[in-house]
Coordinates of C-alpha atoms and ligand atoms in Angstrom, one line a residue:
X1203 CA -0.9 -33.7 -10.8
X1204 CA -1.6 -31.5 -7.3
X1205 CA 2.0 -29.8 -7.0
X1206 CA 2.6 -26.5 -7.7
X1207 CA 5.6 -24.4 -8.0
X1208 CA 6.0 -21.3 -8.2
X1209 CA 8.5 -19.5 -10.0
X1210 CA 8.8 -15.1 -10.5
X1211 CA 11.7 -13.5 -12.1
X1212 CA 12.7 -10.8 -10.0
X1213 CA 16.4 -10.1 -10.9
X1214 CA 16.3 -7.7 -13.9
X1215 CA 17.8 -4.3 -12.8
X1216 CA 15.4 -1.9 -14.0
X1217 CA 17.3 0.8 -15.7
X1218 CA 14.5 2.7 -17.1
X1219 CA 13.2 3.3 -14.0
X1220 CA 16.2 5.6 -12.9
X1221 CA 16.7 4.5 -9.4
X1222 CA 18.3 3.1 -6.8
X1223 CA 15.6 0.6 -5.9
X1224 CA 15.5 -2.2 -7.5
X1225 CA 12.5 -2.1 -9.9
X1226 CA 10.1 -4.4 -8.4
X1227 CA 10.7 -3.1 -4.7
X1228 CA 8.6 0.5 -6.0
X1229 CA 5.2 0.6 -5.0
X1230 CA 2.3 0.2 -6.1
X1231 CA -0.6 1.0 -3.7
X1232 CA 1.9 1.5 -1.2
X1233 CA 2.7 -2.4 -1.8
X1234 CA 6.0 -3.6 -3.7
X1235 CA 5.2 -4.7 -7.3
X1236 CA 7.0 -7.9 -6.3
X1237 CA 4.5 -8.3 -3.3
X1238 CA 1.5 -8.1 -5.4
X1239 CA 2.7 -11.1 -7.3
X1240 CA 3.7 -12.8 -4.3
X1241 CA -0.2 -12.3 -2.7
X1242 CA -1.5 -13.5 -6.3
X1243 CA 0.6 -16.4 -6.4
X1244 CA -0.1 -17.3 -2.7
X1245 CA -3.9 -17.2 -3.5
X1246 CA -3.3 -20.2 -5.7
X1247 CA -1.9 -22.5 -3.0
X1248 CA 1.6 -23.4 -4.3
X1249 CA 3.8 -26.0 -2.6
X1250 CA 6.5 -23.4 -2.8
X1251 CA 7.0 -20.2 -4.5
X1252 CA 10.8 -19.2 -5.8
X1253 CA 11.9 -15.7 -6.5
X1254 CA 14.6 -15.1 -8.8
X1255 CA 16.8 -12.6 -7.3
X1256 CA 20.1 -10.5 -9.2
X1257 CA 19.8 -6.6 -9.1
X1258 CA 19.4 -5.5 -5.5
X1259 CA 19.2 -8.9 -3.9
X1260 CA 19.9 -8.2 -0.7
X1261 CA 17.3 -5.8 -0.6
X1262 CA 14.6 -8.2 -1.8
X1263 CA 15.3 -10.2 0.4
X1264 CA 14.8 -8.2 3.2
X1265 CA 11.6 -6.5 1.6
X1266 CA 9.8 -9.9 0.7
X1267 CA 11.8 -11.9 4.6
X1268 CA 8.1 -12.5 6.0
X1269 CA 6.8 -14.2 2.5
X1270 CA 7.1 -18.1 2.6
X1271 CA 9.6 -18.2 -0.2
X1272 CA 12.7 -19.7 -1.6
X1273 CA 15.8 -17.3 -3.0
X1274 CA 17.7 -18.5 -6.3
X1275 CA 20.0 -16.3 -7.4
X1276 CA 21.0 -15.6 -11.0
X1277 CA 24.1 -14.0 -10.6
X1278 CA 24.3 -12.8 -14.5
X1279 CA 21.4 -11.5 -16.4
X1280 CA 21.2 -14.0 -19.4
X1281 CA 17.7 -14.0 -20.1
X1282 CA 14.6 -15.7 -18.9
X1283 CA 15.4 -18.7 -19.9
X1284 CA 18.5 -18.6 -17.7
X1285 CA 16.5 -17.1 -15.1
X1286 CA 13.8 -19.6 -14.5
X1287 CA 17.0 -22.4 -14.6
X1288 CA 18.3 -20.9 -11.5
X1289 CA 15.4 -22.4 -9.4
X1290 CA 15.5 -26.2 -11.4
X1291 CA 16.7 -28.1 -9.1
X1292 CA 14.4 -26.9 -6.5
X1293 CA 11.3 -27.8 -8.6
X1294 CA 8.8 -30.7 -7.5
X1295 CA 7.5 -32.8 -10.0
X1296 CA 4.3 -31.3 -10.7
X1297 CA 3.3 -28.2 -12.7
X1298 CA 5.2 -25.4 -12.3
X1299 CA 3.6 -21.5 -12.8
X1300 CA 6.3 -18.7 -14.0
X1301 CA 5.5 -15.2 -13.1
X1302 CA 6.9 -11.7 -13.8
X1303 CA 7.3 -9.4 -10.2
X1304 CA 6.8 -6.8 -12.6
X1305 CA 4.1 -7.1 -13.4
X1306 CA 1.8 -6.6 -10.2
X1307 CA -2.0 -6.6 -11.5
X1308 CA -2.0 -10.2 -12.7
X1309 CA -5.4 -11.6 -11.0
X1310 CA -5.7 -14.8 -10.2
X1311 CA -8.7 -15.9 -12.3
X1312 CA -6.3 -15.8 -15.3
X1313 CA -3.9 -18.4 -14.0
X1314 CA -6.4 -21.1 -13.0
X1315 CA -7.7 -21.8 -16.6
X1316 CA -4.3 -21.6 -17.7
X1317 CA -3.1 -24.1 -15.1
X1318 CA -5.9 -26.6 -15.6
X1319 CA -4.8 -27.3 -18.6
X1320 CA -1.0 -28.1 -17.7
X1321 CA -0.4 -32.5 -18.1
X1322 CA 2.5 -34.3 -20.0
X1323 CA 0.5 -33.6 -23.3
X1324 CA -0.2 -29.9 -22.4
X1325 CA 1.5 -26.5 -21.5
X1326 CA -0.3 -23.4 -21.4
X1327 CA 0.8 -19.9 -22.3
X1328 CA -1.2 -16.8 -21.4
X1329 CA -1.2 -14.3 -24.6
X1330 CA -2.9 -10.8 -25.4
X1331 CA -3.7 -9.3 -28.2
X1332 CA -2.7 -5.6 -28.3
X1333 CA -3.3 -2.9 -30.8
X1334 CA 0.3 -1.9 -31.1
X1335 CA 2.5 -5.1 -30.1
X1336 CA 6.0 -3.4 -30.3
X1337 CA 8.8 -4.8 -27.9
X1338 CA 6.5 -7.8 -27.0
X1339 CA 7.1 -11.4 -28.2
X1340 CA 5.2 -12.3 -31.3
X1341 CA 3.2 -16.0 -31.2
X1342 CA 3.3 -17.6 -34.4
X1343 CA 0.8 -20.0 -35.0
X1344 CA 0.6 -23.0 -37.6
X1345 CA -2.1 -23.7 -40.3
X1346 CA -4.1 -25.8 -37.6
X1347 CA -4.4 -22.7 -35.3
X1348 CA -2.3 -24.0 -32.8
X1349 CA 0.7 -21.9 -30.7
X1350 CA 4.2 -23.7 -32.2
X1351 CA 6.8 -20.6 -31.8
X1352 CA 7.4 -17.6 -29.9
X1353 CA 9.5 -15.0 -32.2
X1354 CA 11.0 -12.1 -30.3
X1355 CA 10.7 -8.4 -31.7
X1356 CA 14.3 -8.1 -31.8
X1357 CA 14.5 -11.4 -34.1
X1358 CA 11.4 -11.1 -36.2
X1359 CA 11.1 -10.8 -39.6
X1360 CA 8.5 -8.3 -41.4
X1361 CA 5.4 -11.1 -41.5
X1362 CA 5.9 -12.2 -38.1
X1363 CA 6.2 -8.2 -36.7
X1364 CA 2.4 -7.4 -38.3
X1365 CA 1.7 -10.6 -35.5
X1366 CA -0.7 -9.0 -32.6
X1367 CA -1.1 -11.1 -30.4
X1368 CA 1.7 -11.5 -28.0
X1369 CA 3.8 -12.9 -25.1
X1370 CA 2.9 -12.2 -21.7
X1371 CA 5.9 -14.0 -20.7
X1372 CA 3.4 -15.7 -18.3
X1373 CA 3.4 -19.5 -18.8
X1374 CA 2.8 -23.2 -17.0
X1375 CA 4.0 -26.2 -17.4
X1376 CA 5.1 -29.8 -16.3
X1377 CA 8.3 -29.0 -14.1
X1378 CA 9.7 -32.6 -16.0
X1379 CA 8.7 -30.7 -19.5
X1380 CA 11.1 -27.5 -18.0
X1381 CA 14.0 -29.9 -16.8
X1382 CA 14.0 -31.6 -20.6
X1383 CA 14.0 -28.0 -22.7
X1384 CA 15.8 -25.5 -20.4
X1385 CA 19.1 -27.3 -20.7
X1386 CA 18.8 -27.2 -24.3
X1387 CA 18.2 -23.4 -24.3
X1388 CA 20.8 -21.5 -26.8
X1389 CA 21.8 -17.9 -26.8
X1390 CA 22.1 -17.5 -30.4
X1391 CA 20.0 -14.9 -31.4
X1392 CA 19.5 -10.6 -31.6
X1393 CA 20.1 -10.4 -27.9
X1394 CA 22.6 -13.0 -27.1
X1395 CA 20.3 -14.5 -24.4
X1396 CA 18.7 -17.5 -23.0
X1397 CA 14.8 -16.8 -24.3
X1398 CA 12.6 -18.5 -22.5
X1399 CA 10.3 -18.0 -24.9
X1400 CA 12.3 -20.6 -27.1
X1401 CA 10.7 -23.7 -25.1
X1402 CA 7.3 -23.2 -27.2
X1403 CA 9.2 -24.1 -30.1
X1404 CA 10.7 -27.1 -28.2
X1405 CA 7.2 -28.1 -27.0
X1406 CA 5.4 -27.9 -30.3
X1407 CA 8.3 -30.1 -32.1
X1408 CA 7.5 -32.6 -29.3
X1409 CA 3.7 -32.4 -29.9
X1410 CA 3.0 -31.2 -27.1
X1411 CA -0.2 -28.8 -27.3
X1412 CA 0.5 -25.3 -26.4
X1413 CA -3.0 -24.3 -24.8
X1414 CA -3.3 -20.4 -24.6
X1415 CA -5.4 -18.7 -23.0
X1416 CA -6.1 -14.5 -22.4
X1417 CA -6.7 -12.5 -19.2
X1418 CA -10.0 -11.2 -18.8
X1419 CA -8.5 -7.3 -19.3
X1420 CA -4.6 -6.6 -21.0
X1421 CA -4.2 -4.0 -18.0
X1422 CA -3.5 -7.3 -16.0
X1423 CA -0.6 -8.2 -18.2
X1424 CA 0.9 -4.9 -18.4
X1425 CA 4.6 -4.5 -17.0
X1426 CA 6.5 -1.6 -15.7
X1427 CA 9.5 -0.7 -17.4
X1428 CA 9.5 3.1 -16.2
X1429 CA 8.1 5.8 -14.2
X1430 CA 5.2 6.7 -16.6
X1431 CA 3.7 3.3 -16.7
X1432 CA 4.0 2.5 -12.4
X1433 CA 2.0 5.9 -12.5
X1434 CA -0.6 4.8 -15.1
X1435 CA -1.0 1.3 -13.2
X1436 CA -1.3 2.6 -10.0
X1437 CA -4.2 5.0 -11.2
X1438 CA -5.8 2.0 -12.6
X1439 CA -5.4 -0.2 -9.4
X1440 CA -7.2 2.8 -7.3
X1441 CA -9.8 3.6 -9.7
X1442 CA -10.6 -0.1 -9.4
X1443 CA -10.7 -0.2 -5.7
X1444 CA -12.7 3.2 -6.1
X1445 CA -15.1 1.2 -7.7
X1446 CA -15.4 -1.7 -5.6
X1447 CA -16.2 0.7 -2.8
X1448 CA -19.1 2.3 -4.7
X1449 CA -20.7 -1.2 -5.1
X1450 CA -20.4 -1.7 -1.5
X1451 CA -22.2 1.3 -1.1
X1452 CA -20.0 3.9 0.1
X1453 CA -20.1 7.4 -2.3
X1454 CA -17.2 9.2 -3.4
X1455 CA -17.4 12.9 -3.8
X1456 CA -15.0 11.5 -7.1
X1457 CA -13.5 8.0 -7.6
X1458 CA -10.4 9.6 -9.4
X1459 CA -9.4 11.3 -6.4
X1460 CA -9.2 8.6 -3.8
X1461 CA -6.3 6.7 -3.3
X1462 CA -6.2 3.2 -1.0
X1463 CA -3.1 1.9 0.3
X1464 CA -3.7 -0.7 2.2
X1465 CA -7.3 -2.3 3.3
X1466 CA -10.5 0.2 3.7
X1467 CA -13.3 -1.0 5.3
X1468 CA -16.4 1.2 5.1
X1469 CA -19.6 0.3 6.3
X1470 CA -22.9 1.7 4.8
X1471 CA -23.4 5.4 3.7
X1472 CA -19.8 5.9 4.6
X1473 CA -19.4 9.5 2.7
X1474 CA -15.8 10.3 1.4
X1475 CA -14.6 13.3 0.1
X1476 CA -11.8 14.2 -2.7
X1477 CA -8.3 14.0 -1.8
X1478 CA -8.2 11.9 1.2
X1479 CA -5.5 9.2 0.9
X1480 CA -6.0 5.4 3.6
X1481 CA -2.8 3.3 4.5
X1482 CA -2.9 0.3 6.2
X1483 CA -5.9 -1.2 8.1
X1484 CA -8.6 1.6 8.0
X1485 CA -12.1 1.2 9.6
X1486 CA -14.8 3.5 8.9
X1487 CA -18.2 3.1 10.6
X1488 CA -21.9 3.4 9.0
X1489 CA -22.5 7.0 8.2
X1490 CA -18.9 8.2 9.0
X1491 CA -18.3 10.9 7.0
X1492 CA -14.7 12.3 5.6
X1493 CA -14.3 15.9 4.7
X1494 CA -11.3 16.7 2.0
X1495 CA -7.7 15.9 1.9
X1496 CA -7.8 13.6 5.2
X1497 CA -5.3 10.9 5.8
X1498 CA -6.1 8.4 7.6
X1499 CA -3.7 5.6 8.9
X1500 CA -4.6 2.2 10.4
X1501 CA -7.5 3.7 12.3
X1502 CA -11.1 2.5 13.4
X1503 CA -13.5 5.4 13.1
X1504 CA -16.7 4.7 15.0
X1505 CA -19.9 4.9 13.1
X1506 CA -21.7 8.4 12.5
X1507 CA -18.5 10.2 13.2
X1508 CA -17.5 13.0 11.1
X1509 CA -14.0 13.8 10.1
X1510 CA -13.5 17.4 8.9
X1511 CA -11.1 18.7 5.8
X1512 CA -7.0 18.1 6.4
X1513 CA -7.3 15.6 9.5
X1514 CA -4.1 13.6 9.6
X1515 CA -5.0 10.5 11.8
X1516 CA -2.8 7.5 12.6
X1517 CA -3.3 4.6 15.4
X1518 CA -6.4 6.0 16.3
X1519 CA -9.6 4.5 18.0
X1520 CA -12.6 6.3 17.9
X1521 CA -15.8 5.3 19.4
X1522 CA -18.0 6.6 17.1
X1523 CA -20.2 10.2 16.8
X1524 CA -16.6 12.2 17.1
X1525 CA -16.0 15.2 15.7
X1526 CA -12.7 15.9 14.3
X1527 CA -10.9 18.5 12.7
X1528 CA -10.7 20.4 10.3
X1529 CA -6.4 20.1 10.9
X1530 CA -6.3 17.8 13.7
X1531 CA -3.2 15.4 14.2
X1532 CA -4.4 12.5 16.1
X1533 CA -1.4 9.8 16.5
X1534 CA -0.9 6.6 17.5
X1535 CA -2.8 5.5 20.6
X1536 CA -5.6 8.1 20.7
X1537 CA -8.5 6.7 22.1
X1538 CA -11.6 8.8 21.4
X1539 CA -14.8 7.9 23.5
X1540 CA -18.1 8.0 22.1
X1541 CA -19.4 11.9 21.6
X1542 CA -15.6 13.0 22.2
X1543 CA -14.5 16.1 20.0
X1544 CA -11.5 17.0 18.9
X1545 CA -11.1 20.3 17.2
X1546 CA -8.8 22.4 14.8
X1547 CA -5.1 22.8 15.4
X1548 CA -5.4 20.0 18.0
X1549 CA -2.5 17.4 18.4
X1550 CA -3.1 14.5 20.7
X1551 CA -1.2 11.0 21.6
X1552 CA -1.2 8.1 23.3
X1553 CA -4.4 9.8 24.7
X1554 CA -7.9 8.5 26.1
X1555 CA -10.3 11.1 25.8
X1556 CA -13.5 10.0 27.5
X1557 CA -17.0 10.3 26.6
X1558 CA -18.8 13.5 25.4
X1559 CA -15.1 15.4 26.3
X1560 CA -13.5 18.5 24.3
X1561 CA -10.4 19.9 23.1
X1562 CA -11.8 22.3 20.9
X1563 CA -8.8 24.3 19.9
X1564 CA -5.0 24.8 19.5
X1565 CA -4.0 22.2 22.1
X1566 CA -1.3 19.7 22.5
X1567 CA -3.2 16.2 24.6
X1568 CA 0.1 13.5 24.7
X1569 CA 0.7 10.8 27.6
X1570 CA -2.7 11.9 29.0
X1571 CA -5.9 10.3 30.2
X1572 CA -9.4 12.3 30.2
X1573 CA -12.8 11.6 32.0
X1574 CA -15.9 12.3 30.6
X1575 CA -17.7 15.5 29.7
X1576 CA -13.9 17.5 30.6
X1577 CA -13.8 20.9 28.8
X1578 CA -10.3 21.5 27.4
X1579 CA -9.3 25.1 26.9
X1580 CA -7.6 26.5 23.8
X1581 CA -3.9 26.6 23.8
X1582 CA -3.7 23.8 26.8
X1583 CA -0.6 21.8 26.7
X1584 CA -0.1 18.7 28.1
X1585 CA 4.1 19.5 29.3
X1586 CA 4.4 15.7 29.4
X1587 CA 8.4 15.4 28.3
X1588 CA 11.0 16.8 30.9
X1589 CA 13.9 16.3 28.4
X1590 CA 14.5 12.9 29.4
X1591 CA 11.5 11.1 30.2
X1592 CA 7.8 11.1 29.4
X1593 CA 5.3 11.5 32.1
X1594 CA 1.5 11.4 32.3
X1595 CA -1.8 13.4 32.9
X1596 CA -5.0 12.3 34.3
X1597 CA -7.5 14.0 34.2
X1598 CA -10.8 13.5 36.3
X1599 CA -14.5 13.9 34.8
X1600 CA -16.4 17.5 34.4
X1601 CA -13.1 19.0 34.7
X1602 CA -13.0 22.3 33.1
X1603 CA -9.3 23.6 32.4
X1604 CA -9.3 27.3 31.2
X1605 CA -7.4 28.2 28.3
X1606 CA -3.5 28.4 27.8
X1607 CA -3.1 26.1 30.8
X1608 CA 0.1 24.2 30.8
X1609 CA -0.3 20.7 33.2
X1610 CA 3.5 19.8 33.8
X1611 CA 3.2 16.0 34.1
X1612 CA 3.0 14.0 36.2
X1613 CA 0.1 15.7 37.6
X1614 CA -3.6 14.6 38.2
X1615 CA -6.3 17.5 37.7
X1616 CA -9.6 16.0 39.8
X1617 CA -12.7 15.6 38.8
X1618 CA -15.3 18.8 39.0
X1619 CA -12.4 21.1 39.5
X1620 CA -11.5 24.2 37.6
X1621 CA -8.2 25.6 36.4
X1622 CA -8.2 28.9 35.7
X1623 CA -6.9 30.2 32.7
X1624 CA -3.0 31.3 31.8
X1625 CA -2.5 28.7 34.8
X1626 CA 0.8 26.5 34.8
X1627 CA -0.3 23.7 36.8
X1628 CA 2.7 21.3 38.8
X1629 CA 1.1 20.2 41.6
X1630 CA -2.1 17.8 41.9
X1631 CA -5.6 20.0 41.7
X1632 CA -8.2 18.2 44.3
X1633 CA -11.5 17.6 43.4
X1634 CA -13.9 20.2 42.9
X1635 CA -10.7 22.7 43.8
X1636 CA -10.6 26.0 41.6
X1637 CA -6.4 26.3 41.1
X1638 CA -5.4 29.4 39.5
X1639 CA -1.5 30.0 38.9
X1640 CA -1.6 33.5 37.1
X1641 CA -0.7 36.7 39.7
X1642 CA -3.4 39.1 40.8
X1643 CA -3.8 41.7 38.4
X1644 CA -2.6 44.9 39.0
X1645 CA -4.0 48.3 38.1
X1646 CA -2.8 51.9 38.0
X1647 CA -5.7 54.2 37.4
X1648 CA -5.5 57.0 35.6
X1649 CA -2.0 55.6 34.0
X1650 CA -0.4 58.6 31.7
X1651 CA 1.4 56.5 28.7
X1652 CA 5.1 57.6 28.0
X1653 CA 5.5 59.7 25.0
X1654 CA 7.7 60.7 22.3
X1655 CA 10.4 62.5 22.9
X1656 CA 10.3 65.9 20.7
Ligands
UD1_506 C1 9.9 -10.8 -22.2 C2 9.6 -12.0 -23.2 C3 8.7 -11.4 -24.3 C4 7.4 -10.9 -23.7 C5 7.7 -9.9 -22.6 C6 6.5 -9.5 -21.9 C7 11.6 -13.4 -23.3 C8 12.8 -13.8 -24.0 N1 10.8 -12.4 -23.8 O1 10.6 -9.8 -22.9 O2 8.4 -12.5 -25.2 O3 6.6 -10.4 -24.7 O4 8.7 -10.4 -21.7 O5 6.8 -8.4 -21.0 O6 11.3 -14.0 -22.3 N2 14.6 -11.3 -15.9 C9 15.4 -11.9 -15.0 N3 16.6 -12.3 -15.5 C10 17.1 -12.1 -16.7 C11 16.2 -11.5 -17.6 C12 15.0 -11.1 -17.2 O7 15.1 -12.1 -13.9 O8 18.2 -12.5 -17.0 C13 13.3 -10.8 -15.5 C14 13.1 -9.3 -15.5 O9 13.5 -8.8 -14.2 C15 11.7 -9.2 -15.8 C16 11.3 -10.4 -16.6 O10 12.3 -11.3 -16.4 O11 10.9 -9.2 -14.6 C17 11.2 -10.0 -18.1 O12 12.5 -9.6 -18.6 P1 12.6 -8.5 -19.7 O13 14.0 -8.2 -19.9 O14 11.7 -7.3 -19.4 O15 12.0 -9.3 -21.0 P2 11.4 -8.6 -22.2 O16 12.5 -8.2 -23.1 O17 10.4 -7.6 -21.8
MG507 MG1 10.0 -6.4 -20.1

């Protein structure tokens, strides 16, 4: 039996959380709760994956529209039993895996065993066993040992509430086992829902064996109900990424104060610092080193480069031994030859800056191309917007442009020249040309100052 189906109950609304988003749209590593299910369940190959949608559907279905997925609707909340029945009839006829998009840790180790075991003589549940079981579904077993009821808190007598180990909710099956016990779901008990929970009890009377198995940690299993436990999950997701990059061999100045959202790449003796946050697809070379509180977004950082306290990069290429920072804003398309340095209170964009060049200081580098070895002045500005359009800068190698220069775009400053500084530059500068803008500076000798009148 090779089919799989996939099947994760999205629709509950979420009211704990006190928000307008639908629960599992919040993020977690800067990734829906919902989407970390959906790149778990993908990882085991299903024929086709169904999400339950009912709170906020519209929404999901715009935040999950480049998944592979099928939509089934559940108009009503009735339960989970009522839930998974909304995708039936577009079940295959092999086993079918149901997943909570709450609950975004799940790895998918834990779901193998539990679907190896899945035939016409088999279902398996996963369970945990947790110090203080309240609000989860209690699994009652039989003298033999084996799984024959699930009893929910709400319906649970005294005996079965001292039960520990509990309902994941997680469970696999035969998708003709489903079709024979969903329809004769009821909603007669505390909550007036269809449990899904009630097919064990179906299964067992059938003899069929109810095979449970446990994830490897209960973190995996944990669900998000409010603010508080998204928080506590999310430190656990980065302090396990933390540690992964450790083994790899890059050191944290603390792995409690790193946070990953998205995909780091480091090679070795990368050196990160507290604070610094990663989103999207970051790069960081061998020895590149990242002072504290950086942000860097969807960026390759060249090896042996060192990035300097409060840098906010996004979209940026750099070569490798750069120097950046501290408090530089490079955005997207900043392309940073080898050697290049960009300095404090620097912004550039859409900027190639070539080899061994700097802008030290206090400068604005947008729409702009730089040779090598050019010399940027503090307070330069790149004037590359006229108020309706945006116009570029070239700039030729060895120039050297004196500080608080304004280029007005388009212009083209030649290599070897020289601008002088306090120059506002609209006209080309030749090569090797010194252009100056600034009048001649007068002098009064002997100038008496006004004074106060008595
Ligand atoms: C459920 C289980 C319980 C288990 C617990 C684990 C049942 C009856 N109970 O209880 O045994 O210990 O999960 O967390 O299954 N959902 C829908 N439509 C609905 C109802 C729920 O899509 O009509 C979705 C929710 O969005 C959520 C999931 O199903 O993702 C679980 O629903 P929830 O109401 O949280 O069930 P619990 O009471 O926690
Ligand atoms: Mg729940």
């Amino acid at each position: 039996m090779h089919e799989l189906d996939i099947v994760i109950l999205a629709a509950g609304k979420g009211t704990r959380m006190r928000s307008q988003t639908p629960k599992v749209l919040h993020t977690l590593a800067g990734k829906p709760m919902v989407q970390h299910v959906l790149d778990t369940a993908v990882a085991l190959r299903p024929d086709r994956t169904h999400v339950v949608i009912g709170h906020g559907a519209a929404q999901l279905r715009e935040a999950l529209s480049e998944n592979t997925v099928q939509f089934a609707v559940q108009a009503e909340q009735k339960g989970t039993g009522h839930a998974v029945a909304q995708a039936l009839e577009h079940l295959g006829s092999g086993k079918v895996l149901i997943l909570y998009g709450d609950v975004p840790l799940l790895q998918r180790e834990s779901l193998v065993e539990l679907l190896a075991q899945v035939d016409d003589q088999h279902m398996g549940l996963l369970t945990v066993t947790l110090e203080n079981p309240t609000g989860y579904g209690r699994i009652v077993r039989n003298g033999a040992g084996d799984a024959v009821a699930i009893v929910e808190q709400k319906d649970a007598d005294n005996e079965q509430l001292a039960i520990n180990e509990c309902n994941t909710g997680i469970m696999a099956m035969t998708s003709a086992q489903l079709k024979r016990w969903l329809p004769q779901l009821s909603s007669e008990n505390a909550q007036g829902e269809y449990y899904l929970t009630d097919v064990i009890a179906m299964a067992a009377e059938e003899g069929i064996k109810v095979c449970t198995a446990q994830p490897a940690t209960a973190v995996e299993v944990e669900g998000v109900n409010n603010r508080a436990q998204m928080a506590r999950l999310e430190r656990v997701y980065q302090q396990q990424l933390a540690h992964q990059l450790m083994e790899q061999g890059v050191a944290l100045a603390d792995p409690l104060r790193i946070d990953v959202r998205g995909k780091l790449t480091c090679g070795h003796d990368v050196f990160i610092d507290i604070g610094c946050v990663f989103e999207g697809n970051v790069e960081l070379g061998e020895g590149v080193r990242i002072g504290p509180y950086c942000v860097i977004k969807n960026s390759t950082i060249g090896a042996e480069s060192v990035i300097e306290t409060h840098s906010v990069i996004d979209g940026t290429v750099a070569a490798g031994l750069n120097q950046i920072g501290p408090f530089a804003r490079l955005r997207p398309g900043t392309r940073l030859a080898v050697k290049a340095k960009v300095g404090n209170f620097v912004e550039t964009k859409n900027a190639d800056v070539g080899e061994g060049s700097k802008i030290n200081h206090l400068s604005y580098v947008g729409d702009a191309r730089l040779g090598r070895d050019v010399n940027v002045g503090a307070g330069t500005i790149t004037c590359n917007y006229d108020g309706a359009n945006k116009h570029r800068t070239d700039i030729g190698d060895n120039a050297f442009i004196g500080s608080n220069t304004a280029l007005v775009a388009p212009v083209t400053v030649g290599k070897g020249s020289t601008i002088g500084a306090g120059s506002t530059i609209a006209k080309d500068v030749t090569d090797y040309a010194l252009a100056v803008t600034r009048c001649r500076q007068l002098e009064k000798t002997d100038w008496e100052r006004p004074a106060k009148r008595k």
